[in-house]
Short mmCIF file of C-alpha atoms in Angstrom, two decimals:
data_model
loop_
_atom_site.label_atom_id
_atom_site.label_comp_id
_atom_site.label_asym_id
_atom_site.label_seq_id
_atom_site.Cartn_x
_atom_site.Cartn_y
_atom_site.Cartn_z
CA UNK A 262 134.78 62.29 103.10
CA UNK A 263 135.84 61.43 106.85
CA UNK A 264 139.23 60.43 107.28
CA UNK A 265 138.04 56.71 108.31
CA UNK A 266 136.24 57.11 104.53
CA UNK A 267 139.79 57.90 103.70
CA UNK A 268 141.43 55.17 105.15
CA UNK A 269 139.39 52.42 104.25
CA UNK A 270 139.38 53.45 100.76
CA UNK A 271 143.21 54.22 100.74
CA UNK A 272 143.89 50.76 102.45
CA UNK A 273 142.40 48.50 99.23
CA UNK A 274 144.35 50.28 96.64
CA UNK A 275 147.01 47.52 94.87
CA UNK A 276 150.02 50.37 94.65
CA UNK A 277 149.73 53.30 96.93
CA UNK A 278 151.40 56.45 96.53
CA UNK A 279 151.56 58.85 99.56
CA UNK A 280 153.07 62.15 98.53
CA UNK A 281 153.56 64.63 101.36
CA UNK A 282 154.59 68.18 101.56
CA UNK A 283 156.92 69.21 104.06
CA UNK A 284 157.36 72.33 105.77
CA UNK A 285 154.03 72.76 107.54
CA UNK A 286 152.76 69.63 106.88
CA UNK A 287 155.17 67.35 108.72
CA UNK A 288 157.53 70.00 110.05
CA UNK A 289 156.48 73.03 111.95
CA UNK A 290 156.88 76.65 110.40
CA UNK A 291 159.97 77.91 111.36
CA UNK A 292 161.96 81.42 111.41
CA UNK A 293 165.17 79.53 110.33
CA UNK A 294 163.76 77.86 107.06
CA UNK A 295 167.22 75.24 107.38
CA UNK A 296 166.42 74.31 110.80
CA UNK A 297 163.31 73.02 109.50
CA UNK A 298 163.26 68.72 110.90
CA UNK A 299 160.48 66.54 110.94
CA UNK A 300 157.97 66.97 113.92
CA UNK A 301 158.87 63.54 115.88
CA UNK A 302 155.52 61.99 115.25
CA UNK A 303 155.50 62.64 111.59
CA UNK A 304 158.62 61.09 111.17
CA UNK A 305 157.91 58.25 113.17
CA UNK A 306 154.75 58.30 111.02
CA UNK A 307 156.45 58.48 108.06
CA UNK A 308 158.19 55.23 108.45
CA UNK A 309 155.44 53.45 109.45
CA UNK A 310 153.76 54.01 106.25
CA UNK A 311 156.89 53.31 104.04
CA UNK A 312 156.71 49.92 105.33
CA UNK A 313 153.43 49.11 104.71
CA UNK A 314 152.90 46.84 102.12
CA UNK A 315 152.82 48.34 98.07
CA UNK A 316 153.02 51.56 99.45
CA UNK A 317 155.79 54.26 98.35
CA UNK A 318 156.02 57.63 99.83
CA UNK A 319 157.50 60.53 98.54
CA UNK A 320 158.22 64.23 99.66
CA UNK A 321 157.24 66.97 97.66
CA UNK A 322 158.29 70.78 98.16
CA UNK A 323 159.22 73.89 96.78
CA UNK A 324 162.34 73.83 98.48
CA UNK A 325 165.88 73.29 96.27
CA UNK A 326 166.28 69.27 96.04
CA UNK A 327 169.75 69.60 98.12
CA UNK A 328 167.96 71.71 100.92
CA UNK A 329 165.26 69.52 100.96
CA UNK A 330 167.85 66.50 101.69
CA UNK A 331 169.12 68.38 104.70
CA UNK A 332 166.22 69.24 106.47
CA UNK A 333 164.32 65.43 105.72
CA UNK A 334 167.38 63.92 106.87
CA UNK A 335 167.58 62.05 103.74
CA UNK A 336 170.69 59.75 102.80
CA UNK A 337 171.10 58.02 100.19
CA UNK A 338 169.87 54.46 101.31
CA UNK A 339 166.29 56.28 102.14
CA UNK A 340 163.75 54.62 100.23
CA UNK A 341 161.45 57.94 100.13
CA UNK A 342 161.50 59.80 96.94
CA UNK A 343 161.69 63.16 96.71
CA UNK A 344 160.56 65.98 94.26
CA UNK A 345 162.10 69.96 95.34
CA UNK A 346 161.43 72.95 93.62
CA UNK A 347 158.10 72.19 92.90
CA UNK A 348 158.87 69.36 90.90
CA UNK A 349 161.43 70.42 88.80
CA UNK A 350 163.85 68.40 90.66
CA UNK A 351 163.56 64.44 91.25
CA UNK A 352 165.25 61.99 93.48
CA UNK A 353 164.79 58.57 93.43
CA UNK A 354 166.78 55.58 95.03
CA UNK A 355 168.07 53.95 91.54
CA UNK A 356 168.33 57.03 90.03
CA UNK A 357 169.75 59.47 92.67
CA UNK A 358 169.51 63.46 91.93
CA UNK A 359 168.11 64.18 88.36
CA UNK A 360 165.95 66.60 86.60
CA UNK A 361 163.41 66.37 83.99
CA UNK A 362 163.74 66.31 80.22
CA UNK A 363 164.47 70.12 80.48
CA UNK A 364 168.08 69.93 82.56
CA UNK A 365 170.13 71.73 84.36
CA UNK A 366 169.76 75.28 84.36
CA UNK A 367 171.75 76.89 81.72
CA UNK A 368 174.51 79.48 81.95
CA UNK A 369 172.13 81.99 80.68
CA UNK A 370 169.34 81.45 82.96
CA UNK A 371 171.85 80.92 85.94
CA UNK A 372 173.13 84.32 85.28
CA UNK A 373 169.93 86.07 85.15
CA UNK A 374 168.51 84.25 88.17
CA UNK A 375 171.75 85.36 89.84
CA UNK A 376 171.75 88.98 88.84
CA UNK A 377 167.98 89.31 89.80
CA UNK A 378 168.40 87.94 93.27
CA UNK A 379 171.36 90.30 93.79
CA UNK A 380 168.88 92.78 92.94
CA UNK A 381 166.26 91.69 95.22
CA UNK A 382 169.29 91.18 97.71
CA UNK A 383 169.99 94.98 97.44
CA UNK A 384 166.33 95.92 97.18
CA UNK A 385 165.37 94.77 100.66
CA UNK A 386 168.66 95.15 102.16
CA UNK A 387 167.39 97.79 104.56
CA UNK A 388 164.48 96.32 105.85
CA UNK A 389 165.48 94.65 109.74
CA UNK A 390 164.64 90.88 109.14
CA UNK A 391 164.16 90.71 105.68
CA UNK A 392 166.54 88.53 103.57
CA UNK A 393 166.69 86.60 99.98
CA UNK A 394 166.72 82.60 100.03
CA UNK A 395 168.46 81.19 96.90
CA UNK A 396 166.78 78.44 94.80
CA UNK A 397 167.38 76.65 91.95
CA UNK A 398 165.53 78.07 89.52
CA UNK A 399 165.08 81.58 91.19
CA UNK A 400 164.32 82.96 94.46
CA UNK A 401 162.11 83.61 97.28
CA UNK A 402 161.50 86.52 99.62
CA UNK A 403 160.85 85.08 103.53
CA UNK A 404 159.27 87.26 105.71
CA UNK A 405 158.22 85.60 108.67
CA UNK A 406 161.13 87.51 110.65
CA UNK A 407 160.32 91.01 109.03
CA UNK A 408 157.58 92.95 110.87
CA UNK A 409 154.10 92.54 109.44
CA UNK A 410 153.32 96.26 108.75
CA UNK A 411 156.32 96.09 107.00
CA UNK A 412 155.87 92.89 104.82
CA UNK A 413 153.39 94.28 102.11
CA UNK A 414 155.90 96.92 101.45
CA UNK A 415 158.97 94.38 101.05
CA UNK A 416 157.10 92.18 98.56
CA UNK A 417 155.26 95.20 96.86
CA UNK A 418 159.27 96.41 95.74
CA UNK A 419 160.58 93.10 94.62
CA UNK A 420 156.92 92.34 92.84
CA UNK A 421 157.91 95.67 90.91
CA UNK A 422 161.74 94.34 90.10
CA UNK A 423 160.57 91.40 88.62
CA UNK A 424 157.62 92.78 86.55
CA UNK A 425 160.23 95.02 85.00
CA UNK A 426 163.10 92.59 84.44
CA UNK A 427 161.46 89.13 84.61
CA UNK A 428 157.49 89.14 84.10
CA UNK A 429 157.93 85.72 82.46
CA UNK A 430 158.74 83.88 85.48
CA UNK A 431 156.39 82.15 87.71
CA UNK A 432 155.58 83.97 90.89
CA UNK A 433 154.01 82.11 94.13
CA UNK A 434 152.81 83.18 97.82
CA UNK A 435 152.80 80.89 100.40
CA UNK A 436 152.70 81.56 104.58
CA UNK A 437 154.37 84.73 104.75
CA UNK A 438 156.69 84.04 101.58
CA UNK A 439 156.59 85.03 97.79
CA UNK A 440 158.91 83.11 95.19
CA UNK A 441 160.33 83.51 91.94
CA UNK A 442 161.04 80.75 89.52
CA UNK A 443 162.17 80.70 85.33
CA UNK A 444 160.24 77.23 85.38
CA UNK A 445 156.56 76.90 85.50
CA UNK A 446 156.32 73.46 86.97
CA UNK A 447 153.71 72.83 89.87
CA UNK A 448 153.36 70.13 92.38
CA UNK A 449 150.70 68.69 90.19
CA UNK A 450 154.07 67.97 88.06
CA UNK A 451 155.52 66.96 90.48
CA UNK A 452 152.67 64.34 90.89
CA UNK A 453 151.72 63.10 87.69
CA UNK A 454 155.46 62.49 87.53
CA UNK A 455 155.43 60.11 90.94
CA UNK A 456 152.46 58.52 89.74
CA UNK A 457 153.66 57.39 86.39
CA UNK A 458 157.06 56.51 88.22
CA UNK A 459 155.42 54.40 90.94
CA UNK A 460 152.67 53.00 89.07
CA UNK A 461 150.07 54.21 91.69
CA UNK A 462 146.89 53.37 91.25
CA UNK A 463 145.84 55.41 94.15
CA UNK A 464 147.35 58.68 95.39
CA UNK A 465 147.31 60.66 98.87
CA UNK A 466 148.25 63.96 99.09
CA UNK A 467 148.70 66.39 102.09
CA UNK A 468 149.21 69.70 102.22
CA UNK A 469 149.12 73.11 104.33
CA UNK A 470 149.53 75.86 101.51
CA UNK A 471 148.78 77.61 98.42
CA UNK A 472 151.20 76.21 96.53
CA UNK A 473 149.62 72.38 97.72
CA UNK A 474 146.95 73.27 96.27
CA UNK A 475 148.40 72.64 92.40
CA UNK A 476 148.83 68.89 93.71
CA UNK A 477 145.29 68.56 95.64
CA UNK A 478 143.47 69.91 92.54
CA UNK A 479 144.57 67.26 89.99
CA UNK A 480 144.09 64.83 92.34
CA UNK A 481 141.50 62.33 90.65
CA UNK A 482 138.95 59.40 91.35
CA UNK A 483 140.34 57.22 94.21
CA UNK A 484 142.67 59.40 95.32
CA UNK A 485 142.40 61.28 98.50
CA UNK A 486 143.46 65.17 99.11
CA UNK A 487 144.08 66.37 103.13
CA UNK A 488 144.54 69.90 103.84
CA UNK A 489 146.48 70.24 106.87
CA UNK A 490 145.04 73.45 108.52
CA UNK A 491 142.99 76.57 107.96
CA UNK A 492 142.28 77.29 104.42
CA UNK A 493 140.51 77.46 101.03
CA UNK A 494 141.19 73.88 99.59
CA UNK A 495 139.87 71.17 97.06
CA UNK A 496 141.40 68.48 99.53
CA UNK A 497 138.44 66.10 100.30
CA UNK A 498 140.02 65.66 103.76
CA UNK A 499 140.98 68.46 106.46
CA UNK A 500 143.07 67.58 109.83
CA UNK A 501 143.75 70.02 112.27
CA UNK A 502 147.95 69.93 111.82
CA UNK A 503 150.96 67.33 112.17
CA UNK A 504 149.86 65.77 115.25
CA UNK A 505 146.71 64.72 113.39
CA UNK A 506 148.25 64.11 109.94
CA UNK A 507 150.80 61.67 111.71
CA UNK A 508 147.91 59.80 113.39
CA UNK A 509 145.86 59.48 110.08
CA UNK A 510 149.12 58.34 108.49
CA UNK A 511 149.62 55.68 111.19
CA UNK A 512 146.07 54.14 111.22
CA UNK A 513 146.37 53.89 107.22
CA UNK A 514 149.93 52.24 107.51
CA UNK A 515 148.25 49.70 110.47
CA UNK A 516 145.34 49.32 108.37
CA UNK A 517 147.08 48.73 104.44
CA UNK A 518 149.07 45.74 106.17
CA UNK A 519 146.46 44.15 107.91
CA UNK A 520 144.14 44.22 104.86
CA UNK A 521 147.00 42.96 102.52
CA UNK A 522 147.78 39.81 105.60
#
């Protein structure tokens, strides 16, 4: 499918949904993972397709909802709706922060996922660069900053900590990351969720990473998958990075409101 395929088909659909990761995919990779912002383009592409006409757009990461809201620069009168940790956290404007039928984490699973990431804290506190990022429902091990004849070893001794203590939780690699997680939910949750929630009857998603591809693979008839970047994928669609996302993005927002004139 060429992106003006894309578009055209994209532009007819009576309720759009346009569900977009973010780090990577509107933001460029970044040491600091909290200094993370929207590439200026995306942003300003963004906006133009949240005002185009039936059209609702929504972020969707593996980041912890309330880090997520920092580095989108979302308030509370944004009209984007969010899903973090994969899905297992929602944000909508009615609603505001909530999570799905399973809740909050409870005391017991709080105080494993905290004793396992003091672990992990302690297992790789003597590699230069290497550190432990919290999340909601576990962990993850960055190493972006930790030098790469170094990284297999990092991961290889907290892959061995959590087969040991925790080989029930969900493990996932990304660009130079691996996380933990005691839920199982996927950005294809995350998804099937917006889609039922938005009434969608057509759905594009774009991605730069593993983990997108959960979302692009249960993407069905209609819908349209872009891989942003290098890659295996099952998108049907594959741009070169933001600059190009942003500019598919735009044409679709220029062409949904002059079809629906």
């Amino acid at each position: 499918m060429t992106i003006g395929d894309a578009i055209a088909s994209l532009a007819r659909a009576d309720r759009l949904l346009v569900a977009l990761d973010f780090d990577g995919t509107l933001s460029p990779l970044v040491d600091d993972p909290m200094s993370a912002r929207m590439a200026p383009a995306a942003r300003d592409a963004v906006d133009a397709i949240a005002s185009s006409p039936d059209t609702t757009v929504a972020l969707v990461s593996g980041r912890s909802l309330s880090d997520l809201r920092v580095i989108a620069e979302h308030g509370d009168d944004s009209v984007l709706l969010l899903a973090g940790s994969h899905g297992a956290e929602h944000w909508t404007p009615a609603d505001g922060t909530r999570h799905p039928a399973a809740g909050e984490p409870t005391a017991a699973e709080r105080a494993e996922r905290d004793r396992l990431r003091a672990e992990a804290e302690a297992l790789v506190a003597g590699v230069p660069g290497a550190w432990i990022e919290p999340k909601t429902f576990g962990f993850a091990v960055p190493s972006r900053t930790v030098a790469a004849d170094e990284r297999a070893e990092l991961h290889a001794r907290v892959d061995a900590l959590m087969a040991a203590q925790a080989p029930h939780w969900r493990r996932r690699t990304g660009h130079h990351i691996v996380e933990y997680a005691f839920r199982a939910e996927g950005k294809d949750t995350a998804l099937a969720w917006l889609r039922a929630h938005t009434g969608a009857t057509a759905v594009l998603f774009a991605g730069d990473d593993v983990t997108d591809e959960d979302a692009l693979g249960s993407l069905g008839p209609g819908d349209v998958g872009v891989r942003v970047g290098p890659g295996q994928t099952s998108a049907s669609v594959r741009v070169a990075g933001i600059p190009e996302l942003a500019q598919m993005l735009v044409r679709l927002a220029h062409e949904r409101t002059r079809t629906r004139e």
